[in-house]
């Protein structure tokens, strides 16, 4: 197996409480249990020698490998094609959309021969607790139990297994039409599940297919890019913790923004910002339940600190709402292609990022379009938050990008503060809720005045990253979407032109220039996929539809073979950063729906112009 396959050479499977990554050669090299943010059981993606993996693949060394998803599902198919035969491995996790949190999670792997004869080899090497805790192996004829204190993995196959040190191996030869299966169950302990049969696994396969296809069928999207949009929606769904409705930012930790660099973060948590925009993107496609679940979770977070001093929201939480994300370095892991350090936890949890209040109220206000209304106590907490923010908003902060170079008066933070008060006013008026309307309106207008005076650079002829600078920042591409300025306002068009000159490279967009605005970290990074799709959205809203469509189509070429995106694109078009990245996929949905609307309106206008007068 490759020591470190490309980040993009993976598909994602999950059960709505955790996920696993499977490489294009059939190697499961990332899996955490029982939750996204739990210690890993397989983490060869971060350390080939110490991380552990679970391979089920063809024996043919020269086999050509191809990977795809079963249509409109999270069932991953890895194909192996050779002159002797064609085989495939189907990977999935049985979805658990409405059940409570559980410590028992299952990965099912079914191998089958499509043509000729195919030899498959299984190699299962779990490494508990990020490879820090040894295990004991109990081996049966077609089963293996890997146990350590407080955790166990049961592996059951429909073919014989044998010992390989403290790991398990197996081999099976299949002729055309034959299949074999292997089921891996991670749990805190207890007995192994009942032995699997090929027939039983086939039934579970169709249950999973039906679940995902039924869910996608409820989408209201009828635009030009259904495959990519629905793949992004499925990815956002896979990254959402069903017991609480909290989306995580990505499935992984430690994947680098620069190969060999130190920008390696843990994204397996719920950012207020990312999650709010994720559910907004899903709502654009008609997925209402996800929005209702998250706004309930968000209301709980607002109530948590209602009577406590300090900030009313933390920028990120664990999926159950716990605020402790203590950061540590896995010193024994070498990191993906020696990209060290590998971090778990996230020290940015204590940063001050004032934009989160805007994203929170943006989500609450958008939810009202689906008939989702905050209850009385949730509204009281929301209103108290805005009352508090009215007296505390005018402070330097760390900004949206979590830079570690010191606090500034970031313009984007002020833009989203304006959004918080603007959407709060909308909610109070729409639902006739008690609120200090005059205070909120006065504060909203003061924020706008400050942004347009102190955030404006005459040198750039546009709004800039923070007050007193000439540095551009792509986060401001959200301005026309949130409504601070109309999309064709001269001040906004001038800002868009400045961003084009400074941060845009073909269809790819940098967040900012670290050389011009030091962020406290060594090295560089690639272009940021979120920003590239936000640029498409802004271009389309500005009436530059042809350029927007071309940039969007180009961005789709950076997706991997199954339609997934990481956080960034590197100098040679490679995917960098944690994978898959919710920010990228939500922005793809935003760009697609905006572009569809703009193109449809243009087509309708052209058609009306061609009609003869009556």
Coordinates of C-alpha atoms in Angstrom, one line a residue:
X1 CA 0.0 0.0 0.0
X2 CA 1.1 3.6 -0.5
X3 CA 2.6 5.0 2.6
X4 CA 0.7 8.3 2.1
X5 CA -1.8 8.4 -0.7
X6 CA -2.9 11.9 -1.9
X7 CA -5.4 13.5 0.4
X8 CA -7.8 13.6 -2.5
X9 CA -7.5 9.9 -3.1
X10 CA -10.2 9.0 -0.6
X11 CA -13.9 8.5 -0.3
X12 CA -16.0 9.1 2.9
X13 CA -18.4 6.8 4.6
X14 CA -20.3 7.4 7.8
X15 CA -23.3 6.6 10.0
X16 CA -24.2 10.2 11.1
X17 CA -22.2 9.9 14.3
X18 CA -18.7 9.2 13.0
X19 CA -16.9 8.7 9.7
X20 CA -14.2 6.7 8.0
X21 CA -12.0 7.4 5.0
X22 CA -11.2 4.7 2.4
X23 CA -8.4 5.2 -0.1
X24 CA -8.7 4.6 -3.8
X25 CA -6.9 1.3 -3.3
X26 CA -9.3 0.0 -0.7
X27 CA -7.4 1.0 2.5
X28 CA -9.4 2.3 5.4
X29 CA -6.8 4.6 6.9
X30 CA -8.9 7.0 9.1
X31 CA -11.6 6.0 11.5
X32 CA -12.6 7.4 14.9
X33 CA -15.2 6.0 17.3
X34 CA -17.6 6.6 18.9
X35 CA -17.7 10.2 17.6
X36 CA -16.0 12.4 15.1
X37 CA -13.8 13.9 17.8
X38 CA -12.9 10.6 19.5
X39 CA -9.4 9.1 19.4
X40 CA -8.6 7.1 16.3
X41 CA -8.7 3.4 15.8
X42 CA -7.2 3.6 12.3
X43 CA -4.9 6.6 11.5
X44 CA -2.4 5.5 8.9
X45 CA -3.2 8.8 7.1
X46 CA -1.3 10.5 9.9
X47 CA 1.4 7.9 10.6
X48 CA 1.8 4.9 8.3
X49 CA 3.8 2.9 10.8
X50 CA 2.0 3.7 14.0
X51 CA -1.6 4.7 13.0
X52 CA -3.1 1.4 11.8
X53 CA -5.2 0.5 8.8
X54 CA -7.8 -1.9 7.5
X55 CA -7.3 -3.0 3.9
X56 CA -9.5 -5.2 1.7
X57 CA -8.2 -5.2 -1.8
X58 CA -7.3 -7.2 -4.9
X59 CA -4.1 -9.2 -4.8
X60 CA -3.2 -8.2 -8.3
X61 CA -0.3 -5.7 -8.1
X62 CA -0.9 -4.3 -11.5
X63 CA -4.7 -3.9 -11.0
X64 CA -6.2 -0.6 -12.2
X65 CA -8.2 1.0 -9.4
X66 CA -11.3 3.1 -9.8
X67 CA -13.6 4.5 -7.1
X68 CA -17.2 5.8 -7.2
X69 CA -20.3 6.3 -5.1
X70 CA -23.4 4.3 -5.6
X71 CA -25.6 7.0 -7.1
X72 CA -27.0 9.5 -4.5
X73 CA -25.7 7.5 -1.5
X74 CA -22.8 7.3 0.9
X75 CA -22.0 3.7 -0.3
X76 CA -18.5 3.7 -1.7
X77 CA -17.4 1.3 -4.4
X78 CA -13.7 0.6 -5.1
X79 CA -13.1 -1.4 -8.3
X80 CA -10.0 -3.5 -9.2
X81 CA -9.6 -4.3 -12.9
X82 CA -7.0 -6.7 -14.2
X83 CA -6.7 -9.2 -17.1
X84 CA -7.5 -12.0 -14.7
X85 CA -10.7 -10.5 -13.4
X86 CA -12.6 -7.5 -12.3
X87 CA -13.6 -7.1 -8.6
X88 CA -15.0 -4.5 -6.3
X89 CA -15.3 -3.7 -2.6
X90 CA -18.4 -1.9 -1.3
X91 CA -17.9 0.1 1.9
X92 CA -20.6 1.7 4.0
X93 CA -21.7 2.3 7.6
X94 CA -25.4 1.6 8.4
X95 CA -26.9 5.1 8.9
X96 CA -28.4 5.9 12.3
X97 CA -30.3 9.1 11.6
X98 CA -32.5 9.4 14.7
X99 CA -31.0 7.1 17.3
X100 CA -29.3 8.3 20.5
X101 CA -25.6 8.6 20.8
X102 CA -24.0 5.1 20.9
X103 CA -20.6 3.6 21.4
X104 CA -21.2 0.9 18.8
X105 CA -20.3 1.7 15.2
X106 CA -20.0 -0.6 12.3
X107 CA -18.1 -0.5 9.0
X108 CA -19.3 -3.1 6.5
X109 CA -17.0 -4.2 3.6
X110 CA -18.3 -6.5 0.9
X111 CA -16.0 -7.9 -1.8
X112 CA -17.3 -9.4 -5.0
X113 CA -16.1 -10.6 -8.3
X114 CA -17.7 -9.1 -11.4
X115 CA -15.8 -10.9 -14.1
X116 CA -13.2 -13.7 -14.1
X117 CA -11.4 -14.6 -10.8
X118 CA -10.2 -12.2 -8.2
X119 CA -8.1 -12.8 -5.1
X120 CA -8.8 -10.5 -2.2
X121 CA -6.6 -10.0 0.8
X122 CA -7.8 -8.5 4.1
X123 CA -5.3 -6.9 6.5
X124 CA -6.7 -5.4 9.8
X125 CA -4.3 -3.5 12.0
X126 CA -6.2 -1.4 14.6
X127 CA -4.2 1.0 16.7
X128 CA -6.2 2.4 19.6
X129 CA -6.1 5.9 21.0
X130 CA -4.1 7.5 18.2
X131 CA -1.7 4.5 18.3
X132 CA -0.8 5.0 22.0
X133 CA -2.6 2.0 23.5
X134 CA -1.6 -1.6 22.8
X135 CA -4.3 -4.3 22.3
X136 CA -4.8 -8.0 22.8
X137 CA -6.0 -10.2 20.0
X138 CA -8.4 -13.1 20.4
X139 CA -8.7 -15.0 17.1
X140 CA -11.4 -17.4 15.9
X141 CA -11.8 -19.2 12.6
X142 CA -13.5 -16.3 10.9
X143 CA -13.5 -13.7 13.6
X144 CA -11.0 -11.5 15.6
X145 CA -11.5 -9.5 18.8
X146 CA -9.1 -6.6 19.5
X147 CA -9.4 -5.4 23.1
X148 CA -7.9 -2.7 25.2
X149 CA -9.0 -1.0 28.4
X150 CA -12.4 0.4 27.7
X151 CA -12.6 -0.3 24.0
X152 CA -12.9 -3.2 21.6
X153 CA -13.0 -3.9 17.9
X154 CA -14.7 -7.0 16.6
X155 CA -13.9 -8.2 13.1
X156 CA -16.1 -10.9 11.6
X157 CA -15.7 -12.3 8.1
X158 CA -17.4 -14.8 5.8
X159 CA -14.0 -16.4 5.1
X160 CA -11.1 -17.6 7.4
X161 CA -8.8 -15.3 9.2
X162 CA -5.4 -15.9 10.6
X163 CA -3.0 -14.2 13.1
X164 CA -0.4 -11.8 12.0
X165 CA 1.3 -10.7 15.2
X166 CA -1.4 -8.9 17.2
X167 CA -3.3 -8.2 13.9
X168 CA -5.5 -10.3 11.6
X169 CA -5.2 -11.3 7.9
X170 CA -7.4 -13.2 5.6
X171 CA -7.6 -14.2 1.9
X172 CA -10.5 -15.2 -0.3
X173 CA -10.7 -16.1 -4.0
X174 CA -14.0 -15.2 -5.7
X175 CA -15.3 -16.2 -9.1
X176 CA -17.7 -14.0 -11.1
X177 CA -20.9 -13.6 -9.2
X178 CA -19.5 -14.6 -5.8
X179 CA -19.2 -12.3 -2.8
X180 CA -17.6 -12.2 0.6
X181 CA -18.0 -9.8 3.5
X182 CA -16.1 -8.4 6.5
X183 CA -17.8 -6.5 9.3
X184 CA -15.9 -4.3 11.8
X185 CA -17.6 -3.2 14.9
X186 CA -16.1 -0.7 17.3
X187 CA -17.5 -0.5 20.8
X188 CA -16.7 0.1 24.4
X189 CA -16.9 -3.7 25.1
X190 CA -19.5 -6.4 25.3
X191 CA -20.2 -9.4 23.0
X192 CA -19.6 -9.5 19.3
X193 CA -22.5 -9.1 17.0
X194 CA -24.0 -12.2 15.3
X195 CA -21.8 -13.7 12.5
X196 CA -22.6 -12.1 9.2
X197 CA -23.8 -13.8 6.0
X198 CA -23.5 -12.5 2.5
X199 CA -27.3 -12.5 2.2
X200 CA -27.7 -10.5 5.4
X201 CA -25.0 -8.0 4.3
X202 CA -26.8 -7.6 0.9
X203 CA -30.0 -6.7 2.8
X204 CA -28.1 -4.1 4.9
X205 CA -26.6 -2.7 1.7
X206 CA -30.0 -2.0 0.2
X207 CA -31.2 -0.5 3.5
X208 CA -28.4 2.0 3.3
X209 CA -28.9 2.7 -0.4
X210 CA -32.7 3.3 0.2
X211 CA -32.0 5.6 3.2
X212 CA -29.6 7.9 1.3
X213 CA -31.6 7.9 -2.0
X214 CA -34.9 8.7 0.0
X215 CA -33.1 11.6 1.7
X216 CA -31.7 13.0 -1.5
X217 CA -35.1 12.7 -3.1
X218 CA -36.5 15.3 -0.7
X219 CA -34.1 17.9 -2.2
X220 CA -35.8 20.8 -4.0
X221 CA -32.7 21.5 -6.2
X222 CA -33.6 21.4 -9.9
X223 CA -30.6 23.3 -11.2
X224 CA -27.7 22.6 -13.6
X225 CA -25.3 20.6 -11.3
X226 CA -27.4 18.1 -9.5
X227 CA -24.6 15.5 -9.1
X228 CA -22.2 17.9 -7.5
X229 CA -24.8 19.7 -5.4
X230 CA -26.3 16.5 -4.0
X231 CA -22.8 15.0 -3.3
X232 CA -22.0 18.1 -1.3
X233 CA -25.3 17.8 0.5
X234 CA -24.6 14.2 1.4
X235 CA -21.2 15.2 2.6
X236 CA -22.6 17.9 4.9
X237 CA -25.1 15.3 6.2
X238 CA -22.3 12.8 6.9
X239 CA -20.5 15.5 8.8
X240 CA -23.5 16.2 11.1
X241 CA -23.8 14.5 14.5
X242 CA -27.4 13.3 14.4
X243 CA -28.0 13.0 18.2
X244 CA -27.5 16.8 18.6
X245 CA -27.8 18.2 15.0
X246 CA -24.3 19.7 15.3
X247 CA -22.2 19.7 12.1
X248 CA -18.4 19.4 12.3
X249 CA -16.0 21.4 10.1
X250 CA -14.2 18.3 8.7
X251 CA -13.8 14.6 9.2
X252 CA -10.1 14.7 10.0
X253 CA -7.4 16.3 12.1
X254 CA -3.8 17.2 11.2
X255 CA -3.9 17.1 7.4
X256 CA -1.6 19.9 6.3
X257 CA -2.3 23.2 4.5
X258 CA 1.3 23.0 3.3
X259 CA 3.1 19.6 2.9
X260 CA 5.8 19.5 5.6
X261 CA 4.4 22.7 7.3
X262 CA 3.0 23.4 10.7
X263 CA -0.5 24.6 9.7
X264 CA -2.1 21.3 10.8
X265 CA -5.3 21.7 12.8
X266 CA -8.1 19.6 14.3
X267 CA -11.4 20.4 12.6
X268 CA -13.6 17.7 14.1
X269 CA -15.6 20.2 16.1
X270 CA -18.7 22.4 15.6
X271 CA -17.8 26.0 14.7
X272 CA -20.7 28.4 15.2
X273 CA -19.7 30.0 11.8
X274 CA -19.2 26.8 9.7
X275 CA -22.3 25.1 11.2
X276 CA -24.6 28.1 10.7
X277 CA -23.6 28.3 7.0
X278 CA -23.8 24.6 6.5
X279 CA -27.4 24.4 7.6
X280 CA -28.2 27.5 5.5
X281 CA -26.9 25.7 2.5
X282 CA -28.9 22.6 3.2
X283 CA -32.0 24.7 3.7
X284 CA -31.4 26.2 0.2
X285 CA -32.0 22.6 -1.0
X286 CA -35.1 22.0 1.0
X287 CA -33.6 20.0 3.9
X288 CA -35.5 21.4 6.9
X289 CA -34.9 18.8 9.6
X290 CA -31.2 19.6 9.7
X291 CA -31.9 23.3 10.2
X292 CA -34.4 22.6 13.0
X293 CA -32.0 20.3 14.8
X294 CA -29.1 22.8 14.6
X295 CA -31.1 25.8 15.7
X296 CA -32.2 23.8 18.7
X297 CA -28.5 23.1 19.5
X298 CA -27.6 26.7 19.0
X299 CA -30.4 27.9 21.3
X300 CA -29.0 25.6 24.0
X301 CA -25.5 27.2 23.6
X302 CA -27.0 30.7 23.9
X303 CA -28.8 29.6 27.1
X304 CA -25.7 28.0 28.6
X305 CA -24.0 31.3 29.3
X306 CA -27.0 33.5 29.8
X307 CA -26.3 34.3 33.4
X308 CA -22.5 34.0 33.3
X309 CA -19.9 36.7 32.8
X310 CA -17.8 36.9 29.6
X311 CA -18.6 36.0 26.1
X312 CA -22.1 34.7 25.3
X313 CA -20.8 32.1 22.7
X314 CA -17.6 30.2 22.3
X315 CA -16.4 30.0 18.7
X316 CA -16.5 26.2 18.6
X317 CA -17.7 23.3 20.7
X318 CA -17.7 19.5 20.8
X319 CA -20.7 18.0 19.1
X320 CA -22.5 17.5 22.4
X321 CA -22.0 21.2 23.3
X322 CA -19.1 20.7 25.6
X323 CA -16.7 23.7 25.5
X324 CA -13.4 22.0 26.4
X325 CA -11.2 21.4 23.3
X326 CA -7.8 21.3 25.0
X327 CA -5.1 21.2 22.3
X328 CA -2.3 18.7 22.5
X329 CA 0.4 17.4 20.1
X330 CA 0.7 13.7 19.2
X331 CA 4.4 13.7 19.4
X332 CA 4.7 10.1 18.4
X333 CA 3.0 10.7 15.0
X334 CA 5.2 11.9 12.2
X335 CA 2.2 13.5 10.4
X336 CA 1.0 13.2 6.8
X337 CA 4.1 13.1 4.7
X338 CA 6.1 14.4 7.7
X339 CA 3.8 17.4 8.2
X340 CA 4.4 17.9 11.9
X341 CA 3.0 18.7 14.5
X342 CA -0.2 16.6 14.5
X343 CA -2.6 18.3 16.8
X344 CA -5.8 17.1 18.5
X345 CA -8.1 19.6 20.2
X346 CA -8.0 23.2 19.2
X347 CA -6.5 26.1 21.2
X348 CA -8.4 28.6 19.1
X349 CA -11.5 27.7 21.2
X350 CA -10.5 30.6 23.5
X351 CA -10.2 33.2 20.7
X352 CA -12.4 36.2 20.4
X353 CA -14.2 36.1 17.1
X354 CA -17.1 38.5 17.1
X355 CA -18.4 37.4 13.7
X356 CA -19.9 34.3 15.3
X357 CA -22.9 36.3 16.6
X358 CA -23.7 37.4 13.1
X359 CA -23.6 33.8 11.7
X360 CA -25.7 32.6 14.6
X361 CA -28.5 35.1 14.0
X362 CA -28.1 34.6 10.3
X363 CA -29.0 30.9 10.8
X364 CA -31.9 31.7 13.1
X365 CA -33.3 34.2 10.7
X366 CA -33.0 31.9 7.7
X367 CA -34.7 29.1 9.6
X368 CA -37.8 31.2 9.8
X369 CA -38.3 30.8 6.0
X370 CA -38.9 27.1 6.7
X371 CA -41.4 27.9 9.5
X372 CA -38.8 27.2 12.3
X373 CA -39.3 29.6 15.2
X374 CA -37.3 29.8 18.4
X375 CA -39.2 29.0 21.5
X376 CA -39.9 31.7 24.2
X377 CA -36.9 30.8 26.4
X378 CA -34.5 30.5 23.4
X379 CA -35.7 33.9 22.2
X380 CA -35.1 35.4 25.6
X381 CA -31.5 34.1 25.5
X382 CA -31.1 35.4 21.9
X383 CA -32.4 38.9 22.8
X384 CA -30.2 39.1 25.9
X385 CA -27.2 38.2 23.8
X386 CA -27.9 41.1 21.4
X387 CA -28.5 43.5 24.4
X388 CA -25.1 42.4 25.7
X389 CA -23.4 42.7 22.2
X390 CA -24.7 46.2 21.9
X391 CA -22.3 47.3 24.6
X392 CA -19.4 45.0 23.7
X393 CA -19.1 44.7 19.9
X394 CA -16.5 47.5 19.3
X395 CA -13.4 45.5 20.3
X396 CA -10.4 44.1 18.4
X397 CA -10.6 40.3 17.8
X398 CA -8.7 37.4 16.2
X399 CA -11.0 37.4 13.1
X400 CA -12.6 34.6 11.0
X401 CA -9.3 32.9 10.0
X402 CA -8.2 32.3 13.6
X403 CA -4.8 34.0 13.0
X404 CA -2.4 33.8 15.9
X405 CA -0.7 37.1 15.2
X406 CA -2.7 39.3 17.6
X407 CA -6.1 41.0 17.7
X408 CA -7.2 43.6 15.1
X409 CA -10.3 45.6 14.2
X410 CA -11.3 43.1 11.6
X411 CA -13.8 44.4 9.1
X412 CA -15.5 41.0 8.5
X413 CA -16.2 40.8 12.3
X414 CA -18.0 44.2 12.1
X415 CA -19.9 43.1 9.0
X416 CA -21.3 40.1 10.8
X417 CA -22.0 42.2 13.9
X418 CA -24.2 44.3 11.6
X419 CA -25.9 41.0 10.5
X420 CA -26.5 40.0 14.1
X421 CA -28.5 43.2 14.8
X422 CA -30.2 43.3 11.4
X423 CA -31.5 39.7 11.6
X424 CA -32.4 40.2 15.3
X425 CA -34.6 43.1 14.3
X426 CA -36.2 40.9 11.5
X427 CA -36.9 38.1 13.9
X428 CA -38.4 40.4 16.6
X429 CA -40.7 42.0 14.1
X430 CA -41.7 38.9 12.2
X431 CA -42.6 36.9 15.3
X432 CA -43.7 39.9 17.5
X433 CA -41.1 39.1 20.2
X434 CA -40.1 41.4 23.0
X435 CA -36.9 43.3 22.1
X436 CA -35.1 46.6 22.6
X437 CA -35.8 47.6 19.0
X438 CA -34.3 51.1 19.3
X439 CA -31.1 49.9 20.9
X440 CA -30.6 47.2 18.2
X441 CA -31.4 49.6 15.3
X442 CA -29.1 52.3 16.7
X443 CA -26.3 49.8 17.1
X444 CA -26.8 48.3 13.7
X445 CA -26.6 51.7 12.0
X446 CA -23.5 52.6 14.0
X447 CA -21.8 49.4 12.9
X448 CA -22.5 50.2 9.3
X449 CA -21.2 53.7 9.5
X450 CA -18.0 52.4 11.1
X451 CA -17.5 49.7 8.5
X452 CA -17.9 52.2 5.6
X453 CA -15.6 54.8 7.1
X454 CA -12.9 53.0 9.0
X455 CA -13.0 49.8 6.9
X456 CA -12.5 51.6 3.6
X457 CA -9.1 52.1 1.9
X458 CA -8.7 54.8 -0.6
X459 CA -5.5 53.1 -1.8
X460 CA -7.3 49.9 -2.6
X461 CA -10.6 51.6 -3.4
X462 CA -12.3 49.0 -1.4
X463 CA -13.1 47.5 2.1
X464 CA -10.1 45.9 3.6
X465 CA -9.2 43.2 6.1
X466 CA -8.9 45.4 9.2
X467 CA -9.0 49.0 10.0
X468 CA -5.9 51.1 9.2
X469 CA -4.6 48.6 6.6
X470 CA -4.6 48.1 2.9
X471 CA -4.7 44.3 3.0
X472 CA -7.6 42.6 1.2
X473 CA -9.5 39.7 2.7
X474 CA -11.7 37.2 0.8
X475 CA -14.1 36.8 3.8
X476 CA -15.7 40.1 2.6
X477 CA -17.0 38.3 -0.4
X478 CA -20.0 37.4 1.8
X479 CA -21.1 41.1 2.0
X480 CA -23.6 41.0 -0.9
X481 CA -25.1 37.7 0.3
X482 CA -25.7 38.9 3.9
X483 CA -27.0 42.3 2.6
X484 CA -24.7 44.8 4.1
X485 CA -24.3 46.3 0.6
X486 CA -26.3 45.6 -2.5
X487 CA -24.5 43.3 -4.9
X488 CA -24.1 46.2 -7.5
X489 CA -23.4 49.0 -5.1
X490 CA -20.5 51.0 -6.5
X491 CA -18.6 50.6 -3.2
X492 CA -19.0 46.9 -3.3
X493 CA -18.1 46.5 -7.0
X494 CA -14.9 48.5 -6.3
X495 CA -14.1 46.1 -3.4
X496 CA -14.8 43.1 -5.7
X497 CA -12.4 44.5 -8.3
X498 CA -9.7 45.0 -5.6
X499 CA -10.1 41.4 -4.5
X500 CA -9.9 40.3 -8.1
X501 CA -6.6 42.2 -8.6
X502 CA -5.0 41.0 -5.4
X503 CA -6.3 37.6 -4.3
X504 CA -7.7 35.8 -7.3
X505 CA -5.6 33.5 -9.5
X506 CA -7.7 32.2 -12.3
X507 CA -10.7 30.6 -10.5
X508 CA -8.7 30.2 -7.3
X509 CA -8.8 32.7 -4.4
X510 CA -6.5 33.2 -1.5
X511 CA -7.9 34.1 1.9
X512 CA -5.5 36.9 2.3
X513 CA -1.7 37.5 1.8
X514 CA 0.2 36.3 4.9
X515 CA 3.2 38.3 3.8
X516 CA 1.2 41.5 3.9
X517 CA -0.7 40.5 7.1
X518 CA 1.4 38.2 9.3
X519 CA -0.7 35.6 11.0
X520 CA 1.9 34.3 13.5
X521 CA 2.6 31.1 11.7
X522 CA 5.5 29.9 9.5
X523 CA 5.0 28.8 5.9
X524 CA 2.4 29.4 3.3
X525 CA -0.9 27.9 2.3
X526 CA -2.9 27.1 -0.9
X527 CA -5.9 28.9 -2.2
X528 CA -9.0 28.5 -0.1
X529 CA -11.9 26.6 -1.7
X530 CA -14.5 28.4 0.4
X531 CA -13.3 31.7 -0.9
X532 CA -13.2 30.5 -4.5
X533 CA -16.8 29.5 -4.4
X534 CA -17.8 32.7 -2.5
X535 CA -16.1 34.6 -5.4
X536 CA -18.4 32.8 -7.8
X537 CA -21.4 33.8 -5.7
X538 CA -20.3 37.4 -5.6
X539 CA -19.6 37.5 -9.3
X540 CA -23.0 36.1 -10.1
X541 CA -24.8 38.6 -7.8
X542 CA -22.8 41.4 -9.4
X543 CA -24.1 40.5 -12.9
X544 CA -20.9 39.0 -14.1
X545 CA -22.6 35.8 -14.8
X546 CA -20.5 34.4 -17.7
X547 CA -17.3 34.9 -15.7
X548 CA -19.0 33.4 -12.7
X549 CA -20.1 30.3 -14.6
X550 CA -16.7 29.7 -16.1
X551 CA -15.0 30.1 -12.7
X552 CA -17.5 27.6 -11.1
X553 CA -17.0 25.0 -13.8
X554 CA -13.2 25.4 -13.3
X555 CA -13.6 24.9 -9.6
X556 CA -15.5 21.6 -10.1
X557 CA -12.4 20.2 -11.9
X558 CA -10.5 20.4 -8.6
X559 CA -13.0 18.0 -6.9
X560 CA -11.6 14.5 -6.4
X561 CA -12.7 11.4 -8.3
X562 CA -15.9 11.1 -6.2
X563 CA -16.8 14.8 -6.0
X564 CA -15.2 15.6 -2.6
X565 CA -13.1 18.7 -1.7
X566 CA -10.5 19.4 1.0
X567 CA -10.0 22.8 2.5
X568 CA -7.4 24.2 0.0
X569 CA -5.9 23.7 -3.5
X570 CA -2.1 23.6 -3.6
X571 CA 0.3 25.0 -6.3
X572 CA -0.1 22.0 -8.6
X573 CA -3.8 21.6 -8.1
X574 CA -3.5 19.1 -5.3
X575 CA -6.0 19.1 -2.4
X576 CA -4.6 20.2 1.0
X577 CA -6.0 20.5 4.5
X578 CA -8.6 18.5 6.3
X579 CA -10.9 16.4 4.3
X580 CA -13.6 16.6 3.3
X581 CA -14.2 20.2 4.3
X582 CA -17.7 21.3 5.1
X583 CA -16.8 25.0 4.3
X584 CA -16.0 24.0 0.7
X585 CA -19.1 22.0 0.2
X586 CA -21.5 24.5 1.7
X587 CA -20.0 27.2 -0.5
X588 CA -20.3 25.0 -3.6
X589 CA -24.1 24.7 -2.8
X590 CA -24.3 28.5 -2.3
X591 CA -22.5 29.3 -5.5
X592 CA -24.6 26.7 -7.5
X593 CA -28.0 28.0 -6.3
X594 CA -27.1 31.6 -6.8
X595 CA -25.6 31.0 -10.3
X596 CA -28.7 28.9 -11.3
X597 CA -31.0 31.8 -10.2
X598 CA -28.9 34.4 -12.1
X599 CA -28.7 32.3 -15.2
X600 CA -32.4 31.5 -15.1
X601 CA -33.3 35.1 -14.7
X602 CA -31.1 36.1 -17.6
X603 CA -32.6 33.4 -19.8
X604 CA -36.1 34.6 -18.9
X605 CA -35.2 38.2 -19.7
X606 CA -33.8 37.2 -23.0
X607 CA -36.8 35.1 -23.9
X608 CA -39.2 37.9 -23.0
X609 CA -37.2 40.3 -25.1
X610 CA -37.6 38.0 -28.1
X611 CA -41.4 37.9 -27.8
X612 CA -43.3 40.1 -30.3
X613 CA -45.5 42.8 -28.7
X614 CA -49.2 42.0 -28.5

